[in-house]
PDB file of C-alpha atoms in Angstrom:
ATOM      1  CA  UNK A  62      -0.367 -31.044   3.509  1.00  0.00           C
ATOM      2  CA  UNK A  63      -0.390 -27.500   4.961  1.00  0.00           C
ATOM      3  CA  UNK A  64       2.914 -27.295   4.999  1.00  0.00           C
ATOM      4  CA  UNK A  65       3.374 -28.564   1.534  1.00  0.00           C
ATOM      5  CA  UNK A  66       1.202 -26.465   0.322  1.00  0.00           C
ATOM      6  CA  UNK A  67       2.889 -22.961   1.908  1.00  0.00           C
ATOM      7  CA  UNK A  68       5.990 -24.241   0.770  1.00  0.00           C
ATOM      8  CA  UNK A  69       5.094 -24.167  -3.012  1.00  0.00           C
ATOM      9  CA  UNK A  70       4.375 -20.539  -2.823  1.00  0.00           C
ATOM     10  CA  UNK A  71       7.247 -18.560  -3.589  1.00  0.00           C
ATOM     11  CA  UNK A  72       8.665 -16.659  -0.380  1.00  0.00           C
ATOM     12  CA  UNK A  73       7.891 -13.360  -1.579  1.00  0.00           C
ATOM     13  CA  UNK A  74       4.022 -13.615  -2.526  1.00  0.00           C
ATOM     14  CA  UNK A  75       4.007 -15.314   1.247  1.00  0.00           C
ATOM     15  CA  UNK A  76       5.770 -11.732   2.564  1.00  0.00           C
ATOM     16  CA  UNK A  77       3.366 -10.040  -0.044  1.00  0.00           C
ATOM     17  CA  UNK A  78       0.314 -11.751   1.493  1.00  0.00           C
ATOM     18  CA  UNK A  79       1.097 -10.410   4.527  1.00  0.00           C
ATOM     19  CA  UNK A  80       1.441  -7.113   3.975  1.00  0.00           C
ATOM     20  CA  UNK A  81      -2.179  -7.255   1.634  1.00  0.00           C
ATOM     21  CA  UNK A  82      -3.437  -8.225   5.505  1.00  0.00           C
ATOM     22  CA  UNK A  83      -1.769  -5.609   7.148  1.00  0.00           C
ATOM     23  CA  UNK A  84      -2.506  -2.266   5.366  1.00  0.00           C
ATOM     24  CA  UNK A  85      -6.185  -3.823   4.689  1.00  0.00           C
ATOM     25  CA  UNK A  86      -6.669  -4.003   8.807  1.00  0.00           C
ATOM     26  CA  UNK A  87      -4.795  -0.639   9.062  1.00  0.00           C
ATOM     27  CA  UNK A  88      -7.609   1.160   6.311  1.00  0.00           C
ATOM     28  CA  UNK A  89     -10.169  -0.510   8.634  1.00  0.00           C
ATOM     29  CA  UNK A  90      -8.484   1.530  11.640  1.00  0.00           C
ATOM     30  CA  UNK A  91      -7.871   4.766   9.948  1.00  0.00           C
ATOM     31  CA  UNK A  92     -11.221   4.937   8.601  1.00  0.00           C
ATOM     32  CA  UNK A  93     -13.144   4.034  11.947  1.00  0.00           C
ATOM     33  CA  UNK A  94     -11.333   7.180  13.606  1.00  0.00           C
ATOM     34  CA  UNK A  95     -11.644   9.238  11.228  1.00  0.00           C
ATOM     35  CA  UNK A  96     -15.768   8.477  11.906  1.00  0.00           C
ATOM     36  CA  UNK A  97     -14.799  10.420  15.522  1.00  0.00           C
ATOM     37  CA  UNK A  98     -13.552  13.693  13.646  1.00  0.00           C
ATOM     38  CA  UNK A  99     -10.010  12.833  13.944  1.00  0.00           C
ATOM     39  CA  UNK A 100      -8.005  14.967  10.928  1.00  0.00           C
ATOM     40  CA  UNK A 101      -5.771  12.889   8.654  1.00  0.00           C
ATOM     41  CA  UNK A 102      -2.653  14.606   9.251  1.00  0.00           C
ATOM     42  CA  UNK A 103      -2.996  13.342  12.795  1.00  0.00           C
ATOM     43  CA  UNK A 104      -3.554   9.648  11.971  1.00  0.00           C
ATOM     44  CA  UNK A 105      -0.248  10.200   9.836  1.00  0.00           C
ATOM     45  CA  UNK A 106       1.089  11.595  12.604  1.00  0.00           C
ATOM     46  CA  UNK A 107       0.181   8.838  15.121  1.00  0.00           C
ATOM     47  CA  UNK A 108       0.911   6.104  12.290  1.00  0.00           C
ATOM     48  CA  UNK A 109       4.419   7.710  12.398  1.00  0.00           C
ATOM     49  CA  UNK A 110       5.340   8.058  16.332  1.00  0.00           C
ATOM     50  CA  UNK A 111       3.936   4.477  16.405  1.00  0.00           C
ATOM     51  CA  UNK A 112       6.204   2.900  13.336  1.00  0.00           C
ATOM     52  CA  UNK A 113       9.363   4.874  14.410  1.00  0.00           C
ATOM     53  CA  UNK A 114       9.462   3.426  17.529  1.00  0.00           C
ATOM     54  CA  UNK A 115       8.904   0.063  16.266  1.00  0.00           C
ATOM     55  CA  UNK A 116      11.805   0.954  13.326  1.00  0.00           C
ATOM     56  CA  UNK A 117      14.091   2.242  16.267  1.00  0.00           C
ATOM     57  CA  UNK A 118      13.721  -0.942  18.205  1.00  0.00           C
ATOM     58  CA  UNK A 119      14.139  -3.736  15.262  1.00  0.00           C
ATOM     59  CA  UNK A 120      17.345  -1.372  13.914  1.00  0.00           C
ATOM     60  CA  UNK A 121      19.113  -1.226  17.366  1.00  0.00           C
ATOM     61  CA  UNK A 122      18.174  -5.190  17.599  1.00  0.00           C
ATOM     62  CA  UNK A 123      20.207  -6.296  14.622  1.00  0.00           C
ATOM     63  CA  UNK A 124      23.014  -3.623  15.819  1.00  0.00           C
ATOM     64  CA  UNK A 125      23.251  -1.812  12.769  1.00  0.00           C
ATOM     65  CA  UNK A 126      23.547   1.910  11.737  1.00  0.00           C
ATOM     66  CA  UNK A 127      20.188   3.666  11.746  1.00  0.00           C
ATOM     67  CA  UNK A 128      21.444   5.871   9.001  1.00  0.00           C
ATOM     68  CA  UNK A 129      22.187   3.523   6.335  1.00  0.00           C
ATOM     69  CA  UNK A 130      24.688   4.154   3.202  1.00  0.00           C
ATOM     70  CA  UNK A 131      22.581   6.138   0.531  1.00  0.00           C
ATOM     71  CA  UNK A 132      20.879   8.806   2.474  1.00  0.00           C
ATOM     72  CA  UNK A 133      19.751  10.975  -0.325  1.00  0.00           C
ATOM     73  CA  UNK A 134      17.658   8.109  -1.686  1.00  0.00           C
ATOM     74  CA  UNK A 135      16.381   6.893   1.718  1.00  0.00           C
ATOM     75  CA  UNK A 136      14.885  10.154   2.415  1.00  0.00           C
ATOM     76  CA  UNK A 137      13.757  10.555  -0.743  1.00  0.00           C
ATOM     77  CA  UNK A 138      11.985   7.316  -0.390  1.00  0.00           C
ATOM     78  CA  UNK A 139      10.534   8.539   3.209  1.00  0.00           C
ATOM     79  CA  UNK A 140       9.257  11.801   1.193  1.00  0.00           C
ATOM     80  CA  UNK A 141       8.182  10.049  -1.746  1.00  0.00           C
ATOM     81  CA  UNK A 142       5.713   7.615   0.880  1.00  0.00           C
ATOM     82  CA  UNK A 143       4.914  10.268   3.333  1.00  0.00           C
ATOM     83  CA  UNK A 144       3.167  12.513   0.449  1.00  0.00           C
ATOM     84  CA  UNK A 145       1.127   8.707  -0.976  1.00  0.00           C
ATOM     85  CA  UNK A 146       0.389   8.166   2.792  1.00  0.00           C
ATOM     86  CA  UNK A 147      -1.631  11.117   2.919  1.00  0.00           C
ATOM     87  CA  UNK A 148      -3.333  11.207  -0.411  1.00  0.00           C
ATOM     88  CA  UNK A 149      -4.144   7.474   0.379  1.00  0.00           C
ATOM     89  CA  UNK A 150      -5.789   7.947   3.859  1.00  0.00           C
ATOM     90  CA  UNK A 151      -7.754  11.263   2.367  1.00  0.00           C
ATOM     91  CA  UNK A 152      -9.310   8.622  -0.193  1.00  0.00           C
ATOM     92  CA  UNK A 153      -9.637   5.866   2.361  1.00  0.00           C
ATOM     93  CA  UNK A 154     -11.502   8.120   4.700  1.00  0.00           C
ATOM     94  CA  UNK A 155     -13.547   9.752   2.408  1.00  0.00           C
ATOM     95  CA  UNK A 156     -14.939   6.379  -0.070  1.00  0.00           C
ATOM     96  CA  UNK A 157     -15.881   3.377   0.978  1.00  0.00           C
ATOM     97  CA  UNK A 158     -13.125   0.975   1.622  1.00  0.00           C
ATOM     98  CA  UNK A 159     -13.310  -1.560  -1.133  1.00  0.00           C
ATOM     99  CA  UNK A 160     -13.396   1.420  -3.875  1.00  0.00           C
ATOM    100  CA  UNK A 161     -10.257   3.222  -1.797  1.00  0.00           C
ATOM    101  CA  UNK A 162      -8.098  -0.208  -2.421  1.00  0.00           C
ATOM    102  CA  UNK A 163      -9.019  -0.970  -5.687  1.00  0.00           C
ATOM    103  CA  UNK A 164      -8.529   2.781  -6.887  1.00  0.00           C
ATOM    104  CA  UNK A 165      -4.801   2.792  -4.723  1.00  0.00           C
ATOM    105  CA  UNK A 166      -4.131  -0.370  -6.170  1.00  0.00           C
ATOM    106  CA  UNK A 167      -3.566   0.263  -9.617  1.00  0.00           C
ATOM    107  CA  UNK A 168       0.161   0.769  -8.283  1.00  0.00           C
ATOM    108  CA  UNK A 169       1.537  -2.322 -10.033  1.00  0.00           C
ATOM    109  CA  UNK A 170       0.749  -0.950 -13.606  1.00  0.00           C
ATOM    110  CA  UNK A 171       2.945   1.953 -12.032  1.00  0.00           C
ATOM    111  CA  UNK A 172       5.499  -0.450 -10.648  1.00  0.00           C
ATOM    112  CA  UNK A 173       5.352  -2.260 -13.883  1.00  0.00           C
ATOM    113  CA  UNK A 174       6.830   0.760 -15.776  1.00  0.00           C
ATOM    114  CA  UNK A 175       8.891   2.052 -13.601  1.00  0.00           C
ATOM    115  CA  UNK A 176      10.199  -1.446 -13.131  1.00  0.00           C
ATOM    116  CA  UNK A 177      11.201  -0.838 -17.195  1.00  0.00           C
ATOM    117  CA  UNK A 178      12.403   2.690 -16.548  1.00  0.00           C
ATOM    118  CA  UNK A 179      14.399   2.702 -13.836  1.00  0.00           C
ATOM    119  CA  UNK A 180      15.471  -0.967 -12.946  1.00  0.00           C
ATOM    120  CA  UNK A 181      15.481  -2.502 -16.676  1.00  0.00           C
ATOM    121  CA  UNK A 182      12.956  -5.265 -15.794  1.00  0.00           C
ATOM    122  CA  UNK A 183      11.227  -6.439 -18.774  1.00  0.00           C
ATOM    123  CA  UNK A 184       7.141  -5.668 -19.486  1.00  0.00           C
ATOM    124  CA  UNK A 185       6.085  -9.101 -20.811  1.00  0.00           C
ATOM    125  CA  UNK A 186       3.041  -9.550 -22.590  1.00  0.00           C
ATOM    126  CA  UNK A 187       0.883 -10.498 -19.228  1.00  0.00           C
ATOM    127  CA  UNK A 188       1.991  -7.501 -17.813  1.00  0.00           C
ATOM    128  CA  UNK A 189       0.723  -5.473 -20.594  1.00  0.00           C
ATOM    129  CA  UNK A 190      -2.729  -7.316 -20.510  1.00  0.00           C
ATOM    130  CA  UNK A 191      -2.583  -6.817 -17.072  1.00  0.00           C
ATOM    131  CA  UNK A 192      -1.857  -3.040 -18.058  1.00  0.00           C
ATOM    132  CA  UNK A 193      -4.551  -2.540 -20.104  1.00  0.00           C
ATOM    133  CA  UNK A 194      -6.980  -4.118 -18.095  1.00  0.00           C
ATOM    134  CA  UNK A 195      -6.671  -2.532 -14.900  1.00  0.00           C
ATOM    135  CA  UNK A 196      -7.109   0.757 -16.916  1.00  0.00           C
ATOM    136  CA  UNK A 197      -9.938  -0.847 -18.544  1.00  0.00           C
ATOM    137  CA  UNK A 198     -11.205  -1.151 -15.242  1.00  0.00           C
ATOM    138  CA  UNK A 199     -10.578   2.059 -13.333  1.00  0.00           C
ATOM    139  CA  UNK A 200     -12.126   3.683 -16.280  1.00  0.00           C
ATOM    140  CA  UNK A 201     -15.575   1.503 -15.801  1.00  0.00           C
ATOM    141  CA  UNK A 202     -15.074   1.987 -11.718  1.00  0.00           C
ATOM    142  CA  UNK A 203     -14.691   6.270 -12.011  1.00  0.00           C
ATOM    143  CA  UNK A 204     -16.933   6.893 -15.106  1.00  0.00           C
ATOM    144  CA  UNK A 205     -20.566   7.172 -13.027  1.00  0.00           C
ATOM    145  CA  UNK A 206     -18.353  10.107 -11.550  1.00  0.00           C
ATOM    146  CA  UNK A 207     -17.790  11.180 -15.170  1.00  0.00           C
ATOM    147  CA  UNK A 208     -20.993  10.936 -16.359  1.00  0.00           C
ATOM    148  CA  UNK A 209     -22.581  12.746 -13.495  1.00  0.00           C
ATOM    149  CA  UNK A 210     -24.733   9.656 -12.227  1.00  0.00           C
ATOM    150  CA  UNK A 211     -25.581  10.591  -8.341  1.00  0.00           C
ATOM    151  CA  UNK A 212     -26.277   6.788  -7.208  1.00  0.00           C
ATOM    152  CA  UNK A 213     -23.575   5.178  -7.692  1.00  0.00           C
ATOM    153  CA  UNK A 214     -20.690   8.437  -8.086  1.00  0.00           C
ATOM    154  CA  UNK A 215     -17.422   8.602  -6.312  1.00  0.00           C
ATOM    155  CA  UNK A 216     -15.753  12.280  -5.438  1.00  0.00           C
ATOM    156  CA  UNK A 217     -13.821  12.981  -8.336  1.00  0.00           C
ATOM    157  CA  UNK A 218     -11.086  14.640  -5.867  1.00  0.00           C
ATOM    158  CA  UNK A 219     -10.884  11.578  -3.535  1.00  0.00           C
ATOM    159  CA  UNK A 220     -10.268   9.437  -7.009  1.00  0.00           C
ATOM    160  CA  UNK A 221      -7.775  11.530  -7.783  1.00  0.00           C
ATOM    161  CA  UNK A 222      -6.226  11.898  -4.529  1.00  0.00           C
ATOM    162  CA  UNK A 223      -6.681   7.688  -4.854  1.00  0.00           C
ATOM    163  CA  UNK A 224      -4.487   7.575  -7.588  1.00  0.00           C
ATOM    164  CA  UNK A 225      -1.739  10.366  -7.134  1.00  0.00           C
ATOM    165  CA  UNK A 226      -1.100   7.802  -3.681  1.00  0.00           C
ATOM    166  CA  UNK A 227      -0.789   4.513  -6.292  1.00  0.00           C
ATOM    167  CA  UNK A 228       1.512   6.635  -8.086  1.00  0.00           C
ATOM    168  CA  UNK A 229       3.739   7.722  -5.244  1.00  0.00           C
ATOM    169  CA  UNK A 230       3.814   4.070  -3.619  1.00  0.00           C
ATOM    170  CA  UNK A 231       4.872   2.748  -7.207  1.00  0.00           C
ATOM    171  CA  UNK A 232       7.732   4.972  -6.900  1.00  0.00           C
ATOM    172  CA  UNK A 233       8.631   4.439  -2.925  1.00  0.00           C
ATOM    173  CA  UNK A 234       8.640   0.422  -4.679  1.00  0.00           C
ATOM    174  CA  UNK A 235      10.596   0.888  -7.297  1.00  0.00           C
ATOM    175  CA  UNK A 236      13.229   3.588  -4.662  1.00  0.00           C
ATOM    176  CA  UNK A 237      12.671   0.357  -2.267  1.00  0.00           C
ATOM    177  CA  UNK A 238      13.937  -1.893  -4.496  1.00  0.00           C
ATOM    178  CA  UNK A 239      16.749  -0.238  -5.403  1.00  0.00           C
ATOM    179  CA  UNK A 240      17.899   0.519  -1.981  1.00  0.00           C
ATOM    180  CA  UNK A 241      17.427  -3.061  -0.851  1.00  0.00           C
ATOM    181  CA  UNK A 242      20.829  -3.674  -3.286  1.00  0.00           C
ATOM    182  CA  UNK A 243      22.594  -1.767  -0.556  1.00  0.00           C
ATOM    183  CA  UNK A 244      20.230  -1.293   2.579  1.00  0.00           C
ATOM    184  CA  UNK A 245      19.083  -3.612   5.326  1.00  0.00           C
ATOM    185  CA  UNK A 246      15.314  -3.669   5.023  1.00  0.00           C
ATOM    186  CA  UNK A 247      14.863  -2.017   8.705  1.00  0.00           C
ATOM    187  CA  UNK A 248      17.178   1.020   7.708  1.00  0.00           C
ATOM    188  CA  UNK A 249      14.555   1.149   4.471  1.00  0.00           C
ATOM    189  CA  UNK A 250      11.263   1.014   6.927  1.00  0.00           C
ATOM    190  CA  UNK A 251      12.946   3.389   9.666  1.00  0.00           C
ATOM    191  CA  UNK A 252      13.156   5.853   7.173  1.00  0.00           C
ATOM    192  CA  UNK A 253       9.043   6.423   6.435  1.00  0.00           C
ATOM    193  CA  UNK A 254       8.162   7.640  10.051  1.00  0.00           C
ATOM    194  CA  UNK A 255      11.531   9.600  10.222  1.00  0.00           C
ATOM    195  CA  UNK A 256      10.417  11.987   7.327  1.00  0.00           C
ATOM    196  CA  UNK A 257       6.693  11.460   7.912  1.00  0.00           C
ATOM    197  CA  UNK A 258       6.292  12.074  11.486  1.00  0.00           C
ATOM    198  CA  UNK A 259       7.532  15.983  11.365  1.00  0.00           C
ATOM    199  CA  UNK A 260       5.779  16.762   8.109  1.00  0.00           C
ATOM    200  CA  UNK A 261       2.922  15.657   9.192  1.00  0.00           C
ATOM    201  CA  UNK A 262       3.127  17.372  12.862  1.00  0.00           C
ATOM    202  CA  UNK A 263       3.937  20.489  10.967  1.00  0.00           C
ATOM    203  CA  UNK A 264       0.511  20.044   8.704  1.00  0.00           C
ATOM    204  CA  UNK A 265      -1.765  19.499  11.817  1.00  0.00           C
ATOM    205  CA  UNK A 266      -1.162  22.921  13.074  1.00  0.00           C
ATOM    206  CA  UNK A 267      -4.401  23.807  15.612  1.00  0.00           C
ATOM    207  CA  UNK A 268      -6.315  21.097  13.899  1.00  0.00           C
ATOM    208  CA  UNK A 269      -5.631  18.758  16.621  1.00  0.00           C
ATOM    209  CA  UNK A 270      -7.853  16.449  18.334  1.00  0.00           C
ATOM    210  CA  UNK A 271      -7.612  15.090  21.432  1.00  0.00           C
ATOM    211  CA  UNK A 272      -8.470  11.072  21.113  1.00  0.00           C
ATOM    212  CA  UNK A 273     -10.132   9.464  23.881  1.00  0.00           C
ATOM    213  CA  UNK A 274      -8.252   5.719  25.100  1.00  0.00           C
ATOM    214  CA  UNK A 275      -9.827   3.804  22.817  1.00  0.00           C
ATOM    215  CA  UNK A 276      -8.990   5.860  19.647  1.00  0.00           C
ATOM    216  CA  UNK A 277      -5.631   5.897  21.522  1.00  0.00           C
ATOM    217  CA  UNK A 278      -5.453   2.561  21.256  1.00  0.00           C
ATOM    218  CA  UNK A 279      -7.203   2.403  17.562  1.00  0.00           C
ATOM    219  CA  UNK A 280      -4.142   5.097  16.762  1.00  0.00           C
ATOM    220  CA  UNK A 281      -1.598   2.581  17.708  1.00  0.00           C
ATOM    221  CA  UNK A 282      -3.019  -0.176  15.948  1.00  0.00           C
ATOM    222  CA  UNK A 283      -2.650   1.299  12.714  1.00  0.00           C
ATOM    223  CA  UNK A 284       0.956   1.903  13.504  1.00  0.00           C
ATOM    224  CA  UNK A 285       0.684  -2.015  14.451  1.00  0.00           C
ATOM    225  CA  UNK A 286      -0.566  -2.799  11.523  1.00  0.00           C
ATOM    226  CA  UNK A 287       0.928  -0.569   9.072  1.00  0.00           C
ATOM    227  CA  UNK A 288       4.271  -1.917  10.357  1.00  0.00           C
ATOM    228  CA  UNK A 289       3.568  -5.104   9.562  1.00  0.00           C
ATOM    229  CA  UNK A 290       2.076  -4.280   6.432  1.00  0.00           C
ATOM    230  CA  UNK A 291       5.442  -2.464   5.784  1.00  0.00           C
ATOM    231  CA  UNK A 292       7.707  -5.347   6.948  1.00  0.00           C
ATOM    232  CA  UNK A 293       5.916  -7.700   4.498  1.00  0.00           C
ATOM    233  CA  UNK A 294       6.226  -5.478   1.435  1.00  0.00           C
ATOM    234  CA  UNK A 295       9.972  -4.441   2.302  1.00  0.00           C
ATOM    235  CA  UNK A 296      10.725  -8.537   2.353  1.00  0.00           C
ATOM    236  CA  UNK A 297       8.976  -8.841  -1.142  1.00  0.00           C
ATOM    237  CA  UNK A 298      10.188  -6.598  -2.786  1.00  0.00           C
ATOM    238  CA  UNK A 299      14.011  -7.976  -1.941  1.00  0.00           C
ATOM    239  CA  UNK A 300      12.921 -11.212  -3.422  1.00  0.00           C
ATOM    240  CA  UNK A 301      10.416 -10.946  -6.468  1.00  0.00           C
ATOM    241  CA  UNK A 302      10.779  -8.588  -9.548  1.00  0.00           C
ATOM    242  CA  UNK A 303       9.277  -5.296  -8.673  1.00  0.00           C
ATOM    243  CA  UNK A 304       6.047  -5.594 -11.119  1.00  0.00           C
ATOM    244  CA  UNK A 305       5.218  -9.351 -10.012  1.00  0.00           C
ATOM    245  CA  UNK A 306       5.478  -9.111  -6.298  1.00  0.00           C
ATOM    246  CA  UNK A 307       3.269  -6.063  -6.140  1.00  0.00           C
ATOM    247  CA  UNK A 308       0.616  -7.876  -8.097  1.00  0.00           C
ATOM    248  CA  UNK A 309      -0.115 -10.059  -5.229  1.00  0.00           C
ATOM    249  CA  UNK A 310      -0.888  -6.823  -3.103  1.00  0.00           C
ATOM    250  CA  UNK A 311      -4.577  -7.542  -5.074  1.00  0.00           C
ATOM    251  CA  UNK A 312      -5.893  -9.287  -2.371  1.00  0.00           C
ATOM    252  CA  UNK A 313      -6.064  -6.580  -0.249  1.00  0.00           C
ATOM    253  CA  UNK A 314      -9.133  -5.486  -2.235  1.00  0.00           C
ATOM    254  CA  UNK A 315     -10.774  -8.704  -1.096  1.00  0.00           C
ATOM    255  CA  UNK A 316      -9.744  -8.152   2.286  1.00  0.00           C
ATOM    256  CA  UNK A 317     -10.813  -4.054   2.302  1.00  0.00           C
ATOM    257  CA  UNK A 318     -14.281  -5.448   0.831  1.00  0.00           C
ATOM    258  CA  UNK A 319     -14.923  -7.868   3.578  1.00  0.00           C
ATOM    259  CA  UNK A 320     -13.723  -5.098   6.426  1.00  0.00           C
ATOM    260  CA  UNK A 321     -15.955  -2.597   4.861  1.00  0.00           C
ATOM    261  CA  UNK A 322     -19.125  -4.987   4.961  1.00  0.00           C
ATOM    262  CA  UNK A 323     -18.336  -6.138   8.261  1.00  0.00           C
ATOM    263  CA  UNK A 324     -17.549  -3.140   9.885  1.00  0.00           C
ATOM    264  CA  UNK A 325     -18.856  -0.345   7.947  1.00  0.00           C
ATOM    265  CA  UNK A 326     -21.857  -1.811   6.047  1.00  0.00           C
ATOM    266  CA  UNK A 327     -20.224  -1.088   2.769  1.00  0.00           C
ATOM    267  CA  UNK A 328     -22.123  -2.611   0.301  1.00  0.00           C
ATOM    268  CA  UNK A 329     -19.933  -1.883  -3.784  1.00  0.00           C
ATOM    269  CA  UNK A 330     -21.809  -0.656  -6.687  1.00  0.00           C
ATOM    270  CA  UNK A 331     -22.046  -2.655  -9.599  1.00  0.00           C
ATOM    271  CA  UNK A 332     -19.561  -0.200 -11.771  1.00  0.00           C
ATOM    272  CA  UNK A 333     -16.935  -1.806  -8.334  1.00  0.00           C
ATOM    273  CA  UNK A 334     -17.602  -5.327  -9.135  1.00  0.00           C
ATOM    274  CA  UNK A 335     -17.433  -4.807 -12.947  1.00  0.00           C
ATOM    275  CA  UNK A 336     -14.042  -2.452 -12.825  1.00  0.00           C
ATOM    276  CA  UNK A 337     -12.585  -4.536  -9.943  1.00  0.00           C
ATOM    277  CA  UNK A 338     -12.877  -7.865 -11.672  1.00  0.00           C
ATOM    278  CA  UNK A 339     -11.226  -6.319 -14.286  1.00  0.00           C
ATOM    279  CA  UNK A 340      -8.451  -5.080 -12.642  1.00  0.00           C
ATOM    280  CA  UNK A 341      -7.999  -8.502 -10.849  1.00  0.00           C
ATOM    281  CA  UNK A 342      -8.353 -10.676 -13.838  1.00  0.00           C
ATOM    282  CA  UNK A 343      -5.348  -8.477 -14.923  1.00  0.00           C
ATOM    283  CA  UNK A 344      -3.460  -9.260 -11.925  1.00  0.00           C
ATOM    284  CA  UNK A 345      -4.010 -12.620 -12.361  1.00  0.00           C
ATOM    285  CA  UNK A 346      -2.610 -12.619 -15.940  1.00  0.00           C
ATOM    286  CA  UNK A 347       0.487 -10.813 -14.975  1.00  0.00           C
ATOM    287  CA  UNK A 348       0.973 -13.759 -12.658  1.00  0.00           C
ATOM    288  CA  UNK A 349      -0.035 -16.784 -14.054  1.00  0.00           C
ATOM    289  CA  UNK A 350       0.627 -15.462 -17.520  1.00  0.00           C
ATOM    290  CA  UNK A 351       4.516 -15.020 -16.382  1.00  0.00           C
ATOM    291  CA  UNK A 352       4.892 -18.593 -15.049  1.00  0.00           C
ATOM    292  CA  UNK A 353       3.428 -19.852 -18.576  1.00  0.00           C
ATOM    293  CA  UNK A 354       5.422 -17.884 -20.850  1.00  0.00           C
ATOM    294  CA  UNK A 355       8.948 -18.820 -18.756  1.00  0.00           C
ATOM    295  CA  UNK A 356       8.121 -22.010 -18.926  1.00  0.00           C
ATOM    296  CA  UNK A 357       7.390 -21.894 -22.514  1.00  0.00           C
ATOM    297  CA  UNK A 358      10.318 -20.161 -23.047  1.00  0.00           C
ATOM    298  CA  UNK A 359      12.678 -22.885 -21.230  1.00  0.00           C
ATOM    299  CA  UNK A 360      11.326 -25.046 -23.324  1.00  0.00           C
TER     300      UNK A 360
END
């Protein structure tokens, strides 16, 4: 039954699963050392040395060129996700983690329409109810910020620094998915730490902090993890439409909202459960909404 079950789920919502798990357990990790004063440049940093390594190895194991065929738009793609990196572990270390992943992942109304732009994929009408509720939602999540209300606010700069990284992974996506036409997805992932790792060595300047062994080891776990969480999203994105297979990436905000009360004693405000059940009741609609109007439609 198991089995049966896995095997009715579409491969890429499987890879997309995946990486939901992945960059939820790596949030968990960069927000526990940042507790011990350690900057965010340097858990880029770390995140980098970590995932190039790991990129270096799995490129050299399939025996292919590390340097792929379009260049210009690899790097741009490593630049693109180095800059929504940072903004997105500023907001992860700075809110709790549920709000962080809900607020980053309002990336597949970005996807969505830069899906439309760039790779002609057509915005059905789920995906503009999904659209309009996940702004619906962000807009009840941020406005106790707004409105000046002290118990249940969110920084206004970490929202923003929130959102400018869901706008720079929906580009890396939609740059991903058009590479994957003519890349091998390792090439793709080898090309993050490549550009990341000396930008962000450059930004730490005399910032640095020395981590004991355990933050060591904390360090290369969300290299671990970010690598899987990278692996996962690389593989989805070669086999769904851009739009629907980052829709799954949802469930990271259950996963983020379980770490945080586990780990962190996190506990949401009502304005997260109200603007985060909008925002995944939109998800849901761009999903299940699809399947019923294609079937519909064959019909």
């Amino acid at each position: 039954m198991p089995s049966t079950f896995a095997s009715g789920i579409p491969v890429g919502v499987r890879y997309m699963l995946l990486s939901a798990l992945g960059f939820a357990l790596m949030s968990a990790c960069v927000k526990y050392v940042s507790t011990y004063g350690i900057p965010v440049f340097e858990i880029v940093a770390a995140r980098a040395l970590v995932s190039l390594i790991l990129s270096y190895l799995d490129v050299k194991r399939k025996r292919i060129s590390l340097w792929g065929n379009n260049k210009p738009l690899l790097f741009l793609r490593g630049a693109v996700g180095t800059v929504a990196l940072m903004c997105v572990y500023y907001s992860v270390t700075t809110l709790p983690l549920a709000e962080a992943t809900i607020l980053q992942y309002v990336h597949p109304v970005f996807t969505a329409l830069l899906g439309l732009l760039f790779l002609k994929e057509r915005v059905q009408a789920p995906t503009l109810a999904c659209i309009a509720l996940c702004l619906l939602g962000l807009l009840v999540m941020v406005q106790p910020a707004l409105n000046g209300n002290q118990m249940t606010e969110l920084p206004l700069l970490s929202i923003a620094a929130a959102l400018l990284g869901a706008l720079g992974s929906s580009i890396a996506y939609v740059v991903v998915r058009k590479l994957s036409q003519t890349e091998d997805s390792s090439v793709i992932i080898f090309y993050f730490p490549l550009v990341a790792l000396p930008i962000s060595v450059m930004l730490i300047w005399d910032n640095f902090v020395w981590p004991s062994l355990f933050l060591t080891m904390m360090l290369v776990l969300v290299g671990i993890f970010t690598q899987v969480g990278q692996y996962g999203l690389t593989k989805a994105m070669q086999t769904q439409a851009a739009g629907q297979a980052s829709a799954y990436s949802y469930v990271q905000i259950v996963f983020s909202a379980l770490i945080g009360l586990w780990l962190f004693n996190e506990i949401p405000s009502i304005w997260t459960y109200i603007g985060g059940s909008l925002i995944v009741t939109g998800a849901l609609i761009n999903v299940f909404g699809r399947q019923v109007f294609q079937r519909a439609k064959a019909h």
